[in-house]
Every structure is written in structure tokens, then in C-alpha cells.
Amino acid sequence: MQYVLAVLYGLVFGIANIIPGVSGGTMLVVFGCYDKVCGALSLNFKEIKKNIVFLIFFGIGAVAGLLGFAVVIKWLFGNFPTETYMFFMGLIAGSVPLILRNATSRGEKFSPLCGVIMVLAAALVIYLSVLEKSGVVASAADVEGIGAFALFLIAGFIAAVAMIIPGVSGSFIMMLLGTYETVIASIHIHSLNFAVIIPTAIGVVAGLVLGARLITFLMKKFRLWVFAAILGLVAGSLYAILPAGFGLNIDTLIGVAALALGFMIAFIVGKHTEVERD
């Protein structure tokens, strides 16, 4: 039974990492296997040996969740782009209370410097989004050659580091960097785009291995600064992923309902998620 549960945990973790605004790290906390997985990712061989069977079955479930749900997301973007983006906006906004609880769970309070970091992070996201929408900066779909390889590798690395943090979504980071749709579109059982998949996979693996150690260090030394930057990124992303079809039309009206649904889902999940207090 424990192996079946390991596969199910991995499946949910994989699906969570496909959906912007939903945190894979949060799912690990909810299932009580955060330490097991992070111990393995940080190449703690003692932990790997101790939990090797669990990790194998968990990995099988995670891969199945990632590949299977990617097809669903691709279909949603192709048929309901405005509604899908607004649903994701709701998920992202609804995750803010959980991020705040994680940030202040040890009794610490945000300083004025944290406010500055938050504003700068939000401003950076909005600025980059404006440049991309105005055509000054190319989108991920327009980048080719070595530039594309580097972009997908870096985006995969940053997203993987982010997904380790409970309350933070790796897919949200990829959406923020403009690579999310291209990566999702590249994953199809009949037509895999390895020019996108390979650099992204390299970045993700490197990010998971190095990120587990990096995040541990940053959270110990600059915990509130990290969360302030995350909150700024989240705020800025709500503008960055605002769909092109947004306006007074039926798609937007349905999108508003989707946004509200996404917010409620993320808020309720966050409300029932325990946060780390030591």
C-alpha cells in the first residue's frame, strides 16, 4: 500500500508542477514527504539509501503526472486561452496567503527593506512584460539556436529551484519568463520537441540538485528577503500573464468566473496546509 501511495504522491506532485500557481513543494509538505524528497535532491546519499524504494515509486508517479497533464494544459491553451490564463491568475493570487504564512511562520516581520525588494521584483516583472508585449524583447517562441537553448535551460533551472519552496510554483516562474506555453506545447506523446525538452530538462535537473542546497542556505540567511522577492514576482506576474483577449466579451466574463474558481481553490488548499515553524 505504501508504494501505491508513493506513486499517487508523485502523480499529484507532477500535476501540481504543471499548473502555474500551484506549488509542488506545498504538495510535498501536505503529504509529509518534503524531507525525503529534498534529502534526495540535495544528494544526501544516506537519505537516498534510506528511502530508495519510496523515491523510485514517487519518481514514476511524478513523470506520469507531468507528461499526462501537459496534454490537458496544451488543449486548454489551444481552445480557451483567455479563460485558462485567468484561471491561472486566480491560482497565483490565491497562493499569496500561504506564501505570507510561510514567510511569517517563525514570528518574523517584514522590514522596510523587504518592501523595497518586493516593489523592485514586481517592477522588474512588469518592465520585462511590457518589453515583450511591445516587441522589444522576443518571446520564447521567437528565439532560436544557442539563445533558445540558453533561455530554456535557465528558465528550467530557476523554475526547479522555485518549485522546492513550499507555496511557490515552478510553472509560474516559467510563465513569468515566457517559456511556459512553448514547453507545454513541446510535450506530446506523438510529437516531442527535443530542442525545447532537452535544455529545459537539463536546467530542471541542475536546479533541483543545486536548488535544494541553495534554497536551504538562502532561507537560513535571508528568509524574509527571499519571500519578499517572491511576493513581488507574484504581484508583477498578474500583469505579465494578463491575456491578450481580455476585454468586454464573453471569454472575459467566463474568465472572471475561472479566476474566482482558481483563487478559491488555491486559497482553500493554502488554508489547510501546515507551514514549517522551525
Coordinates of C-alpha atoms in Angstrom, one line a residue:
M1 CA 0.0 0.0 0.0
Q2 CA 2.8 2.4 0.8
Y3 CA 4.2 2.0 -2.7
V4 CA 0.8 2.8 -4.2
L5 CA 0.7 5.9 -2.0
A6 CA 4.2 6.9 -3.2
V7 CA 3.0 6.7 -6.8
L8 CA -0.1 8.8 -6.0
Y9 CA 2.0 11.4 -4.2
G10 CA 4.4 11.6 -7.2
L11 CA 1.4 11.8 -9.6
V12 CA -0.1 14.8 -7.7
F13 CA 3.4 16.4 -7.4
G14 CA 3.9 16.1 -11.1
I15 CA 0.5 17.5 -11.9
A16 CA 1.0 20.4 -9.4
N17 CA 4.2 21.4 -11.2
I18 CA 2.4 21.7 -14.5
I19 CA -0.2 24.2 -13.1
P20 CA 1.0 27.8 -12.6
G21 CA 0.2 29.0 -9.1
V22 CA 0.1 25.5 -7.6
S23 CA 3.2 24.6 -5.6
G24 CA 4.8 21.2 -5.9
G25 CA 6.7 22.0 -2.7
T26 CA 3.4 22.5 -0.9
M27 CA 2.1 19.1 -2.1
L28 CA 5.3 17.5 -0.6
V29 CA 4.5 19.3 2.8
V30 CA 0.9 18.2 2.7
F31 CA 1.9 14.5 2.0
G32 CA 4.6 14.6 4.7
C33 CA 7.4 13.7 2.3
Y34 CA 9.1 17.0 1.9
D35 CA 12.3 16.0 3.8
K36 CA 12.6 12.7 2.0
V37 CA 12.4 14.3 -1.5
C38 CA 14.6 17.3 -0.6
G39 CA 17.2 15.0 1.1
A40 CA 17.4 13.0 -2.2
L41 CA 17.6 16.1 -4.4
S42 CA 20.4 17.5 -2.3
L43 CA 22.3 14.3 -3.0
N44 CA 22.2 13.2 0.7
F45 CA 23.2 9.6 -0.1
K46 CA 22.2 8.5 3.4
E47 CA 18.7 9.7 2.9
I48 CA 18.6 8.3 -0.7
K49 CA 19.6 4.8 0.5
K50 CA 17.1 5.0 3.4
N51 CA 14.2 6.0 1.1
I52 CA 15.2 4.5 -2.2
V53 CA 12.1 2.4 -2.8
F54 CA 9.8 5.3 -2.0
L55 CA 11.8 7.6 -4.2
I56 CA 11.6 5.2 -7.2
F57 CA 7.8 4.9 -7.0
F58 CA 7.4 8.6 -6.3
G59 CA 9.5 9.4 -9.4
I60 CA 7.4 7.1 -11.6
G61 CA 4.2 8.9 -10.4
A62 CA 5.8 12.3 -10.9
V63 CA 6.9 11.6 -14.5
A64 CA 3.4 10.2 -15.3
G65 CA 1.7 13.3 -13.9
L66 CA 4.0 15.7 -15.8
L67 CA 3.6 14.0 -19.2
G68 CA -0.1 13.2 -18.8
F69 CA -1.4 16.5 -17.6
A70 CA 0.8 18.5 -20.1
V71 CA -1.5 17.3 -22.9
V72 CA -4.6 18.6 -21.0
I73 CA -3.0 22.1 -20.5
K74 CA -1.9 22.3 -24.1
W75 CA -5.5 21.6 -25.2
L76 CA -6.9 24.3 -22.8
F77 CA -4.5 26.9 -24.1
G78 CA -5.4 26.0 -27.7
N79 CA -9.2 26.2 -27.1
F80 CA -9.8 28.5 -24.2
P81 CA -6.7 30.8 -23.9
T82 CA -8.3 33.7 -22.1
E83 CA -10.2 31.5 -19.6
T84 CA -7.1 29.4 -18.9
Y85 CA -4.9 32.4 -18.3
M86 CA -7.4 33.9 -15.9
F87 CA -7.9 30.7 -14.1
F88 CA -4.1 30.6 -13.5
M89 CA -4.2 34.2 -12.4
G90 CA -6.7 33.2 -9.7
L91 CA -4.5 30.3 -8.6
I92 CA -1.5 32.6 -8.4
A93 CA -3.4 35.3 -6.4
G94 CA -4.9 32.7 -4.2
S95 CA -1.5 31.4 -3.2
V96 CA -0.4 34.7 -1.7
P97 CA -1.9 34.0 1.8
L98 CA 0.1 30.7 2.0
I99 CA 3.3 32.5 1.0
L100 CA 2.7 35.1 3.7
R101 CA 2.1 32.4 6.3
N102 CA 5.3 30.7 5.3
A103 CA 7.2 33.9 5.5
T104 CA 6.0 34.9 8.9
S105 CA 5.6 31.4 10.5
R106 CA 8.6 32.0 12.8
G107 CA 7.3 35.3 14.2
E108 CA 9.4 37.5 12.0
K109 CA 8.1 40.7 10.5
F110 CA 8.7 42.3 7.1
S111 CA 11.1 45.3 7.3
P112 CA 11.1 48.4 5.1
L113 CA 13.9 46.8 3.1
C114 CA 11.6 43.9 2.3
G115 CA 9.1 46.3 1.0
V116 CA 11.7 47.8 -1.3
I117 CA 12.7 44.3 -2.5
M118 CA 9.1 43.5 -3.2
V119 CA 8.5 46.6 -5.2
L120 CA 11.7 46.1 -7.2
A121 CA 10.8 42.5 -8.0
A122 CA 7.3 43.5 -9.2
A123 CA 8.6 46.4 -11.2
L124 CA 11.2 44.1 -12.9
V125 CA 8.5 41.6 -14.0
I126 CA 6.2 44.3 -15.3
Y127 CA 9.0 46.0 -17.1
L128 CA 10.1 42.8 -18.9
S129 CA 6.5 42.0 -19.7
V130 CA 6.0 45.5 -21.3
L131 CA 9.1 45.0 -23.4
E132 CA 8.0 41.6 -24.6
K133 CA 4.4 42.8 -25.4
S134 CA 5.8 45.8 -27.3
G135 CA 8.1 43.5 -29.3
V136 CA 11.3 45.0 -28.0
V137 CA 12.2 41.6 -26.4
A138 CA 11.4 38.4 -28.3
S139 CA 9.2 35.8 -26.8
A140 CA 10.4 32.3 -26.2
A141 CA 8.7 31.1 -29.3
D142 CA 10.7 33.6 -31.4
V143 CA 14.2 32.7 -30.0
E144 CA 16.3 30.3 -32.0
G145 CA 19.7 28.5 -31.8
I146 CA 22.0 28.9 -28.9
G147 CA 19.9 31.7 -27.5
A148 CA 16.9 29.4 -27.3
F149 CA 18.9 26.6 -25.7
A150 CA 20.2 29.0 -23.0
L151 CA 16.8 30.5 -22.4
F152 CA 15.1 27.2 -21.8
L153 CA 18.0 25.9 -19.7
I154 CA 18.0 29.0 -17.5
A155 CA 14.2 29.0 -17.2
G156 CA 14.2 25.3 -16.3
F157 CA 16.9 25.9 -13.7
I158 CA 15.1 28.8 -12.0
A159 CA 11.7 27.1 -12.1
A160 CA 13.2 24.0 -10.5
V161 CA 14.8 26.0 -7.7
A162 CA 11.4 27.7 -7.1
M163 CA 9.3 24.6 -7.0
I164 CA 11.3 23.4 -4.0
I165 CA 9.9 26.2 -1.9
P166 CA 6.5 25.4 -0.3
G167 CA 4.0 27.9 -1.6
V168 CA 5.9 28.8 -4.8
S169 CA 5.1 27.5 -8.2
G170 CA 7.8 26.5 -10.7
S171 CA 5.3 26.7 -13.6
F172 CA 4.5 30.2 -12.5
I173 CA 8.2 31.1 -12.9
M174 CA 8.3 29.6 -16.4
M175 CA 5.2 31.6 -17.3
L176 CA 6.9 34.7 -15.9
L177 CA 9.9 34.0 -18.1
G178 CA 7.8 33.5 -21.2
T179 CA 8.7 29.8 -21.7
Y180 CA 5.7 28.0 -20.2
E181 CA 3.5 27.7 -23.3
T182 CA 6.4 26.6 -25.5
V183 CA 7.5 24.0 -23.1
I184 CA 4.0 22.6 -22.6
A185 CA 3.4 22.5 -26.4
S186 CA 6.7 20.6 -26.8
I187 CA 5.4 17.7 -24.6
H188 CA 3.2 15.4 -26.7
I189 CA 3.2 11.7 -26.8
H190 CA 3.3 11.7 -30.7
S191 CA 5.4 14.8 -31.3
L192 CA 8.1 15.6 -28.7
N193 CA 10.1 18.7 -29.4
F194 CA 13.6 17.7 -28.1
A195 CA 15.0 21.1 -29.0
V196 CA 12.9 22.5 -26.1
I197 CA 12.7 19.5 -23.9
I198 CA 16.5 18.7 -23.6
P199 CA 17.7 22.2 -22.4
T200 CA 14.7 22.5 -20.1
A201 CA 15.3 19.1 -18.6
I202 CA 19.0 19.8 -18.1
G203 CA 18.0 23.1 -16.3
V204 CA 15.4 21.4 -14.2
V205 CA 17.7 18.6 -13.1
A206 CA 20.5 21.0 -12.3
G207 CA 18.0 23.3 -10.5
L208 CA 16.6 20.5 -8.4
V209 CA 20.0 19.2 -7.3
L210 CA 21.7 22.6 -6.7
G211 CA 18.5 24.4 -5.7
A212 CA 17.8 22.1 -2.7
R213 CA 21.1 23.3 -1.2
L214 CA 20.8 26.9 -2.4
I215 CA 17.3 27.4 -1.0
T216 CA 18.4 25.8 2.3
F217 CA 21.2 28.4 2.5
L218 CA 19.1 31.4 1.4
M219 CA 16.2 30.5 3.7
K220 CA 18.6 30.4 6.7
K221 CA 20.4 33.6 5.9
F222 CA 17.9 35.8 4.1
R223 CA 14.5 34.2 4.7
L224 CA 12.3 37.3 4.6
W225 CA 14.2 38.8 1.7
V226 CA 13.5 35.7 -0.3
F227 CA 9.8 35.7 0.4
A228 CA 9.6 39.5 -0.2
A229 CA 11.1 38.9 -3.7
I230 CA 8.7 36.0 -4.3
L231 CA 5.7 38.2 -3.3
G232 CA 6.9 40.9 -5.7
L233 CA 7.2 38.4 -8.5
V234 CA 3.7 37.1 -7.8
A235 CA 2.3 40.7 -7.9
G236 CA 4.0 41.5 -11.1
S237 CA 3.1 38.3 -12.8
L238 CA -0.6 39.1 -12.5
Y239 CA 0.0 41.9 -15.1
A240 CA 2.5 39.8 -17.1
I241 CA 0.1 36.9 -17.8
L242 CA -3.0 39.1 -18.4
P243 CA -4.4 37.5 -21.6
A244 CA -4.4 39.4 -24.9
G245 CA -8.1 38.7 -25.3
F246 CA -9.0 40.5 -22.1
G247 CA -11.9 43.0 -22.6
L248 CA -15.7 43.3 -22.6
N249 CA -16.5 40.0 -24.2
I250 CA -17.9 36.6 -23.3
D251 CA -14.5 35.0 -23.0
T252 CA -13.5 37.5 -20.3
L253 CA -16.8 37.0 -18.5
I254 CA -16.2 33.3 -18.3
G255 CA -12.6 34.1 -17.4
V256 CA -13.7 36.1 -14.4
A257 CA -15.6 33.1 -13.1
A258 CA -12.5 30.9 -13.8
L259 CA -10.3 33.4 -12.0
A260 CA -12.6 33.3 -8.9
L261 CA -12.6 29.5 -9.0
G262 CA -8.8 29.4 -9.3
F263 CA -8.5 31.8 -6.3
M264 CA -10.8 29.8 -4.1
I265 CA -9.0 26.5 -4.9
A266 CA -5.6 27.9 -4.1
F267 CA -6.9 29.8 -1.0
I268 CA -8.6 26.7 0.4
V269 CA -5.6 24.4 -0.2
G270 CA -3.3 27.0 1.3
K271 CA -5.6 27.4 4.4
H272 CA -5.4 23.7 5.1
T273 CA -1.6 23.4 4.5
E274 CA 0.7 23.3 7.5
V275 CA 3.7 25.7 7.4
E276 CA 7.2 25.0 8.7
R277 CA 7.8 26.7 12.0
D278 CA 11.3 25.9 12.9

